[in-house]
Amino acid sequence: MEQKEIQELSEKILRLKKERNAVILAHFYQRPEIQDVADFIGDSLSLSQQAASTDAEVIIFCGVHFMAESASILSPGKIVVLPDEHAGCPMADMIDAVQLVCKKQEIPGVIVVCYVNTSAEVKAECDIACTSANAVKVVASLPPDRPILFVPDKNLGLYIAAQTGREMILWEGYCNTHDKLTAEDILKAKAEHPEALVMVHPECRPEVTALADKVSSTAGMINFAAASDAREFIIGTEMGILHPLKKRCPDKQFYMASKKLMCPNMKKTTLDKVYQALVTLEPRVDVPEEIRERAIVCLERMMAIK
Ligand code: 13P
Ligand code: SF4
């Protein structure tokens, strides 16, 4: 799409958004032009907080399905629209509620911690949720004498276990974008940019996080780069983050650790689809009340952890 078309469509979106009393929430992995029309851009945690506190009637959620579901769980009565209904998260699809219920029966007294990258049905079976920004705090807050099952991201689980010293039973899920990043990719990028600090997401493999100067959520990486004296950074997360990084730190250099770091689902949302979503208020994400009532418990417990 040409710059002029982007500008015209963005203006139409901004006008219609006001008429609809809608708020546009966008994750840092969204296309730059989507981030530029959003009211709030953030990581999973801050987008959940925004969804919980907005007084708009309509939430246009530019992200993936589980994020829009969290918005719907936290904002009952609001219309939540996901501009592309097929924008899912393959990692969230690596576990379902039936599998989880079976696993829980094998572990008496278990506390189940779910990464927010899970369906509402799975959340309804869990005790507490976490995002990459608060996962270590959430697990550290749990009683020491109970077994913990962490679902579904084994890489994030290994990282939390190492940080907290808590033993955890891990589900065998993974993000097939972050899991592609290898230690060799990082070593090659470091050889090319010897002055650069390495920032990676905890969804990366343990041998990758072991090589990083900073392991954190997307928001944590942006804050770290802004506060750091370093001028150059190697990025080990989805490439959408380059847009907010360059905006926040225009005088610093950012290098992707690998060209493979692209989440096809996050890129399904386009400006055209956002415009159509505002026109039709479809496709909606609606969590049935019976699931919502149970799923909200683990999200509220997470949000109570400071
Ligand atoms: P953040 O919570 O760090 O934004 O990550 C969300 C996600 O899906 C990472 O792949
Ligand atoms: Fe899911 Fe990975 Fe895409 Fe995040 S980057 S939405 S975890 S597939």
Tab-separated table of C-alpha atoms and ligand atoms in Angstrom:
chain	number	residue	atom	x	y	z
A	1	MET	CA	0.000	0.000	0.000
A	2	GLU	CA	1.360	3.427	-0.907
A	3	GLN	CA	1.965	6.102	1.722
A	4	LYS	CA	-0.886	8.289	0.377
A	5	GLU	CA	-3.371	5.386	0.563
A	6	ILE	CA	-2.206	4.562	4.096
A	7	GLN	CA	-2.772	8.159	5.127
A	8	GLU	CA	-6.265	8.369	3.585
A	9	LEU	CA	-7.396	5.100	5.097
A	10	SER	CA	-5.904	6.004	8.476
A	11	GLU	CA	-7.881	9.255	8.471
A	12	LYS	CA	-11.110	7.366	7.665
A	13	ILE	CA	-10.366	4.949	10.521
A	14	LEU	CA	-9.771	7.758	12.986
A	15	ARG	CA	-13.060	9.471	12.004
A	16	LEU	CA	-15.120	6.273	12.195
A	17	LYS	CA	-13.489	5.283	15.466
A	18	LYS	CA	-14.891	8.443	17.109
A	19	GLU	CA	-18.382	7.882	15.668
A	20	ARG	CA	-18.393	4.322	16.996
A	21	ASN	CA	-17.006	5.272	20.430
A	22	ALA	CA	-14.323	2.670	19.765
A	23	VAL	CA	-10.830	2.237	21.110
A	24	ILE	CA	-8.104	0.584	19.023
A	25	LEU	CA	-5.649	-1.575	20.964
A	26	ALA	CA	-2.565	-2.880	19.148
A	27	HIS	CA	0.234	-5.223	20.133
A	28	PHE	CA	3.867	-4.233	19.461
A	29	TYR	CA	4.075	-6.968	16.790
A	30	GLN	CA	1.432	-5.325	14.600
A	31	ARG	CA	2.294	-3.670	11.281
A	32	PRO	CA	3.627	-0.096	11.716
A	33	GLU	CA	0.563	1.510	10.078
A	34	ILE	CA	-1.718	-0.363	12.514
A	35	GLN	CA	0.323	0.778	15.514
A	36	ASP	CA	0.072	4.341	14.169
A	37	VAL	CA	-3.767	4.387	14.260
A	38	ALA	CA	-3.992	2.725	17.679
A	39	ASP	CA	-5.003	4.498	20.894
A	40	PHE	CA	-2.817	2.153	22.940
A	41	ILE	CA	0.130	0.035	21.829
A	42	GLY	CA	1.531	-2.419	24.297
A	43	ASP	CA	2.520	-5.873	25.475
A	44	SER	CA	-0.033	-8.490	26.518
A	45	LEU	CA	-0.145	-7.239	30.108
A	46	SER	CA	-0.739	-3.571	29.374
A	47	LEU	CA	-3.299	-4.364	26.669
A	48	SER	CA	-5.263	-6.491	29.175
A	49	GLN	CA	-5.116	-3.597	31.639
A	50	GLN	CA	-6.327	-1.164	28.981
A	51	ALA	CA	-9.182	-3.507	28.043
A	52	ALA	CA	-10.202	-3.755	31.692
A	53	SER	CA	-10.288	0.012	32.209
A	54	THR	CA	-11.601	1.455	28.938
A	55	ASP	CA	-14.947	3.248	28.855
A	56	ALA	CA	-15.250	2.912	25.067
A	57	GLU	CA	-18.199	0.809	23.879
A	58	VAL	CA	-16.207	-1.020	21.225
A	59	ILE	CA	-12.697	-2.520	21.414
A	60	ILE	CA	-10.987	-3.128	18.078
A	61	PHE	CA	-8.262	-5.575	19.070
A	62	CYS	CA	-5.280	-5.635	16.719
A	63	GLY	CA	-3.449	-8.699	17.935
A	64	VAL	CA	-4.291	-12.397	18.071
A	65	HIS	CA	-7.355	-14.316	19.232
A	66	PHE	CA	-6.364	-15.072	22.841
A	67	MET	CA	-5.662	-11.360	23.438
A	68	ALA	CA	-9.118	-10.363	22.153
A	69	GLU	CA	-10.624	-13.087	24.357
A	70	SER	CA	-8.833	-11.651	27.396
A	71	ALA	CA	-10.280	-8.234	26.491
A	72	SER	CA	-13.752	-9.763	26.260
A	73	ILE	CA	-13.326	-11.581	29.600
A	74	LEU	CA	-12.192	-8.383	31.318
A	75	SER	CA	-14.749	-6.073	29.653
A	76	PRO	CA	-18.131	-7.795	29.782
A	77	GLY	CA	-20.793	-5.880	27.889
A	78	LYS	CA	-18.291	-4.354	25.469
A	79	ILE	CA	-18.153	-5.269	21.803
A	80	VAL	CA	-14.739	-6.826	21.091
A	81	VAL	CA	-13.764	-7.087	17.445
A	82	LEU	CA	-10.762	-8.997	16.041
A	83	PRO	CA	-10.278	-7.589	12.508
A	84	ASP	CA	-9.110	-10.962	11.129
A	85	GLU	CA	-10.911	-13.891	12.716
A	86	HIS	CA	-8.102	-16.251	11.673
A	87	ALA	CA	-5.404	-14.373	13.585
A	88	GLY	CA	-4.685	-17.075	16.150
A	89	CYS	CA	-1.670	-18.069	18.218
A	90	PRO	CA	-0.335	-21.543	17.337
A	91	MET	CA	1.168	-21.885	20.818
A	92	ALA	CA	-2.220	-21.230	22.460
A	93	ASP	CA	-3.640	-24.004	20.257
A	94	MET	CA	-1.123	-26.517	21.652
A	95	ILE	CA	-3.357	-27.158	24.673
A	96	ASP	CA	-7.106	-27.549	25.111
A	97	ALA	CA	-9.316	-27.761	28.188
A	98	VAL	CA	-9.904	-31.535	27.934
A	99	GLN	CA	-6.161	-32.271	27.807
A	100	LEU	CA	-5.566	-29.958	30.748
A	101	VAL	CA	-8.321	-31.489	32.895
A	102	CYS	CA	-6.794	-34.979	32.274
A	103	LYS	CA	-3.309	-33.760	33.229
A	104	LYS	CA	-4.554	-32.060	36.424
A	105	GLN	CA	-6.058	-35.362	37.581
A	106	GLU	CA	-2.574	-36.932	37.496
A	107	ILE	CA	-1.091	-34.340	39.912
A	108	PRO	CA	-2.837	-34.089	43.300
A	109	GLY	CA	-2.751	-30.607	44.856
A	110	VAL	CA	-1.441	-29.015	41.661
A	111	ILE	CA	-1.524	-25.254	41.047
A	112	VAL	CA	-1.946	-24.538	37.350
A	113	VAL	CA	-0.284	-21.389	36.011
A	114	CYS	CA	-1.238	-20.438	32.470
A	115	TYR	CA	0.568	-18.086	30.170
A	116	VAL	CA	-2.008	-15.618	28.794
A	117	ASN	CA	-1.346	-17.241	25.424
A	118	THR	CA	-4.159	-19.761	26.068
A	119	SER	CA	-7.844	-20.001	25.136
A	120	ALA	CA	-10.595	-18.833	27.499
A	121	GLU	CA	-11.622	-22.506	27.999
A	122	VAL	CA	-8.099	-23.334	29.195
A	123	LYS	CA	-7.989	-20.274	31.459
A	124	ALA	CA	-11.247	-21.465	33.018
A	125	GLU	CA	-9.339	-24.560	34.255
A	126	CYS	CA	-6.325	-22.643	35.638
A	127	ASP	CA	-5.559	-21.060	39.007
A	128	ILE	CA	-3.563	-18.016	37.943
A	129	ALA	CA	-2.429	-16.475	34.665
A	130	CYS	CA	0.788	-14.665	33.808
A	131	THR	CA	2.307	-12.729	30.930
A	132	SER	CA	5.976	-12.597	30.037
A	133	ALA	CA	6.167	-9.311	31.998
A	134	ASN	CA	5.020	-10.729	35.357
A	135	ALA	CA	5.616	-14.505	35.058
A	136	VAL	CA	8.540	-14.602	37.507
A	137	LYS	CA	6.616	-12.585	40.135
A	138	VAL	CA	3.495	-14.722	39.695
A	139	VAL	CA	5.357	-18.011	40.210
A	140	ALA	CA	7.422	-16.604	43.098
A	141	SER	CA	4.139	-15.705	44.865
A	142	LEU	CA	2.882	-19.308	44.950
A	143	PRO	CA	2.976	-21.479	48.094
A	144	PRO	CA	6.285	-23.407	48.146
A	145	ASP	CA	4.792	-26.754	49.168
A	146	ARG	CA	2.473	-27.286	46.173
A	147	PRO	CA	3.366	-28.747	42.768
A	148	ILE	CA	3.096	-26.304	39.843
A	149	LEU	CA	1.996	-27.142	36.317
A	150	PHE	CA	2.943	-24.416	33.827
A	151	VAL	CA	1.133	-24.284	30.466
A	152	PRO	CA	1.668	-24.119	27.521
A	153	ASP	CA	5.126	-22.585	26.829
A	154	LYS	CA	7.991	-24.865	27.862
A	155	ASN	CA	10.614	-22.221	27.012
A	156	LEU	CA	9.002	-19.560	29.208
A	157	GLY	CA	8.507	-22.243	31.878
A	158	LEU	CA	12.219	-23.141	31.845
A	159	TYR	CA	13.145	-19.471	32.117
A	160	ILE	CA	10.815	-18.898	35.109
A	161	ALA	CA	12.047	-22.076	36.825
A	162	ALA	CA	15.649	-20.864	36.472
A	163	GLN	CA	14.776	-17.390	37.814
A	164	THR	CA	12.674	-18.529	40.779
A	165	GLY	CA	14.374	-21.820	41.652
A	166	ARG	CA	10.883	-23.415	41.610
A	167	GLU	CA	10.524	-26.834	40.085
A	168	MET	CA	7.638	-26.884	37.617
A	169	ILE	CA	5.951	-29.490	35.462
A	170	LEU	CA	5.973	-28.042	31.946
A	171	TRP	CA	3.564	-28.466	29.058
A	172	GLU	CA	5.375	-29.212	25.769
A	173	GLY	CA	4.177	-26.102	23.902
A	174	TYR	CA	6.273	-23.435	22.221
A	175	CYS	CA	5.977	-20.383	19.990
A	176	ASN	CA	6.961	-21.420	16.517
A	177	THR	CA	8.259	-17.931	15.766
A	178	HIS	CA	10.546	-17.507	18.810
A	179	ASP	CA	11.550	-21.170	18.943
A	180	LYS	CA	13.169	-20.805	15.489
A	181	LEU	CA	15.833	-18.483	16.877
A	182	THR	CA	19.055	-20.414	17.539
A	183	ALA	CA	22.186	-19.789	19.607
A	184	GLU	CA	24.117	-19.730	16.291
A	185	ASP	CA	21.910	-16.840	15.085
A	186	ILE	CA	22.796	-14.864	18.216
A	187	LEU	CA	26.516	-15.634	17.987
A	188	LYS	CA	26.556	-14.589	14.324
A	189	ALA	CA	24.745	-11.307	15.094
A	190	LYS	CA	27.155	-10.630	17.974
A	191	ALA	CA	30.140	-11.199	15.675
A	192	GLU	CA	28.644	-8.715	13.172
A	193	HIS	CA	27.779	-6.130	15.864
A	194	PRO	CA	30.273	-6.594	18.710
A	195	GLU	CA	29.186	-3.418	20.543
A	196	ALA	CA	25.497	-4.324	20.613
A	197	LEU	CA	23.558	-5.607	23.630
A	198	VAL	CA	21.330	-8.643	23.060
A	199	MET	CA	17.655	-8.469	24.095
A	200	VAL	CA	15.472	-11.571	23.734
A	201	HIS	CA	11.952	-12.662	24.664
A	202	PRO	CA	11.597	-15.491	27.228
A	203	GLU	CA	9.679	-17.521	24.611
A	204	CYS	CA	13.118	-18.202	23.079
A	205	ARG	CA	14.983	-21.456	23.767
A	206	PRO	CA	17.142	-21.649	26.940
A	207	GLU	CA	20.398	-21.718	24.968
A	208	VAL	CA	19.300	-18.410	23.395
A	209	THR	CA	18.212	-16.691	26.632
A	210	ALA	CA	21.551	-17.786	28.138
A	211	LEU	CA	23.365	-15.564	25.606
A	212	ALA	CA	21.228	-12.457	26.203
A	213	ASP	CA	22.029	-9.274	28.139
A	214	LYS	CA	18.301	-8.728	28.711
A	215	VAL	CA	15.446	-11.259	28.737
A	216	SER	CA	12.048	-9.585	28.932
A	217	SER	CA	8.590	-8.894	27.596
A	218	THR	CA	8.249	-6.638	24.583
A	219	ALA	CA	7.482	-3.577	26.756
A	220	GLY	CA	10.462	-4.422	28.976
A	221	MET	CA	12.785	-4.437	25.954
A	222	ILE	CA	11.625	-0.999	24.809
A	223	ASN	CA	12.113	0.470	28.299
A	224	PHE	CA	15.523	-1.222	28.620
A	225	ALA	CA	16.745	0.153	25.273
A	226	ALA	CA	15.513	3.651	26.167
A	227	ALA	CA	17.230	3.652	29.586
A	228	SER	CA	20.491	2.008	28.459
A	229	ASP	CA	23.712	3.862	27.638
A	230	ALA	CA	24.322	1.365	24.826
A	231	ARG	CA	23.779	2.626	21.260
A	232	GLU	CA	23.186	-0.703	19.487
A	233	PHE	CA	20.936	-3.686	20.199
A	234	ILE	CA	20.394	-7.138	18.722
A	235	ILE	CA	16.695	-8.066	18.844
A	236	GLY	CA	15.451	-11.573	19.612
A	237	THR	CA	11.714	-11.157	19.250
A	238	GLU	CA	9.116	-10.559	16.559
A	239	MET	CA	10.190	-7.876	14.055
A	240	GLY	CA	7.114	-5.657	14.647
A	241	ILE	CA	8.911	-4.357	17.734
A	242	LEU	CA	11.354	-2.426	15.525
A	243	HIS	CA	8.702	0.252	14.915
A	244	PRO	CA	8.146	1.259	18.579
A	245	LEU	CA	11.880	0.823	19.320
A	246	LYS	CA	12.874	3.252	16.554
A	247	LYS	CA	10.151	5.707	17.593
A	248	ARG	CA	11.215	5.678	21.233
A	249	CYS	CA	14.989	5.620	20.520
A	250	PRO	CA	15.504	7.376	17.160
A	251	ASP	CA	19.252	7.775	17.722
A	252	LYS	CA	19.942	4.067	18.466
A	253	GLN	CA	20.555	1.130	16.131
A	254	PHE	CA	18.540	-2.114	16.207
A	255	TYR	CA	19.479	-5.312	14.376
A	256	MET	CA	17.192	-8.344	14.075
A	257	ALA	CA	18.956	-11.495	15.324
A	258	SER	CA	17.295	-13.446	12.511
A	259	LYS	CA	15.043	-12.813	9.500
A	260	LYS	CA	12.858	-15.712	10.714
A	261	LEU	CA	11.409	-13.647	13.567
A	262	MET	CA	8.042	-12.894	11.970
A	263	CYS	CA	4.680	-14.022	13.384
A	264	PRO	CA	2.362	-14.565	10.382
A	265	ASN	CA	-0.710	-14.337	12.608
A	266	MET	CA	0.212	-10.927	13.965
A	267	LYS	CA	0.593	-9.728	10.366
A	268	LYS	CA	-2.907	-10.836	9.319
A	269	THR	CA	-4.372	-7.550	10.576
A	270	THR	CA	-4.277	-4.896	7.854
A	271	LEU	CA	-5.563	-1.323	7.722
A	272	ASP	CA	-8.344	-2.431	5.332
A	273	LYS	CA	-9.495	-5.042	7.838
A	274	VAL	CA	-9.433	-2.521	10.686
A	275	TYR	CA	-11.592	-0.170	8.617
A	276	GLN	CA	-14.043	-2.973	7.757
A	277	ALA	CA	-14.126	-3.999	11.425
A	278	LEU	CA	-15.218	-0.463	12.332
A	279	VAL	CA	-17.878	-0.436	9.592
A	280	THR	CA	-19.425	-3.820	10.418
A	281	LEU	CA	-18.339	-4.329	14.060
A	282	GLU	CA	-17.474	-7.888	12.973
A	283	PRO	CA	-15.880	-10.422	13.455
A	284	ARG	CA	-16.632	-10.367	17.171
A	285	VAL	CA	-14.977	-12.316	19.935
A	286	ASP	CA	-17.491	-13.269	22.573
A	287	VAL	CA	-16.652	-15.540	25.486
A	288	PRO	CA	-19.718	-17.462	26.770
A	289	GLU	CA	-20.696	-16.283	30.271
A	290	GLU	CA	-20.192	-19.721	31.853
A	291	ILE	CA	-16.540	-19.787	30.647
A	292	ARG	CA	-15.974	-16.075	31.282
A	293	GLU	CA	-16.960	-16.330	34.953
A	294	ARG	CA	-14.358	-19.036	35.539
A	295	ALA	CA	-11.648	-17.635	33.242
A	296	ILE	CA	-11.697	-14.175	34.816
A	297	VAL	CA	-10.576	-15.585	38.169
A	298	CYS	CA	-7.059	-16.431	36.968
A	299	LEU	CA	-6.698	-13.090	35.128
A	300	GLU	CA	-7.815	-11.109	38.201
A	301	ARG	CA	-5.426	-13.050	40.446
A	302	MET	CA	-2.636	-12.182	38.021
A	303	MET	CA	-3.553	-8.503	37.950
A	304	ALA	CA	-3.594	-8.356	41.759
A	305	ILE	CA	0.131	-9.274	41.844
A	306	LYS	CA	2.110	-6.041	42.027
B	1	13P	P1	4.444	-9.838	25.289
B	1	13P	O1	3.482	-10.092	26.394
B	1	13P	O2	5.852	-9.746	25.737
B	1	13P	O3	4.012	-8.670	24.494
B	1	13P	O4	4.422	-11.114	24.320
B	1	13P	C1	3.270	-11.600	23.723
B	1	13P	C2	3.553	-12.643	22.725
B	1	13P	O5	2.680	-13.222	22.125
B	1	13P	C3	4.933	-12.943	22.495
B	1	13P	O6	5.053	-13.801	21.433
B	2	SF4	FE1	1.776	-16.681	19.457
B	2	SF4	FE2	4.394	-16.622	19.008
B	2	SF4	FE3	2.803	-15.163	17.480
B	2	SF4	FE4	3.240	-14.496	20.066
B	2	SF4	S1	4.726	-14.528	18.374
B	2	SF4	S2	1.279	-14.547	19.010
B	2	SF4	S3	3.382	-16.550	20.977
B	2	SF4	S4	2.822	-17.426	17.618
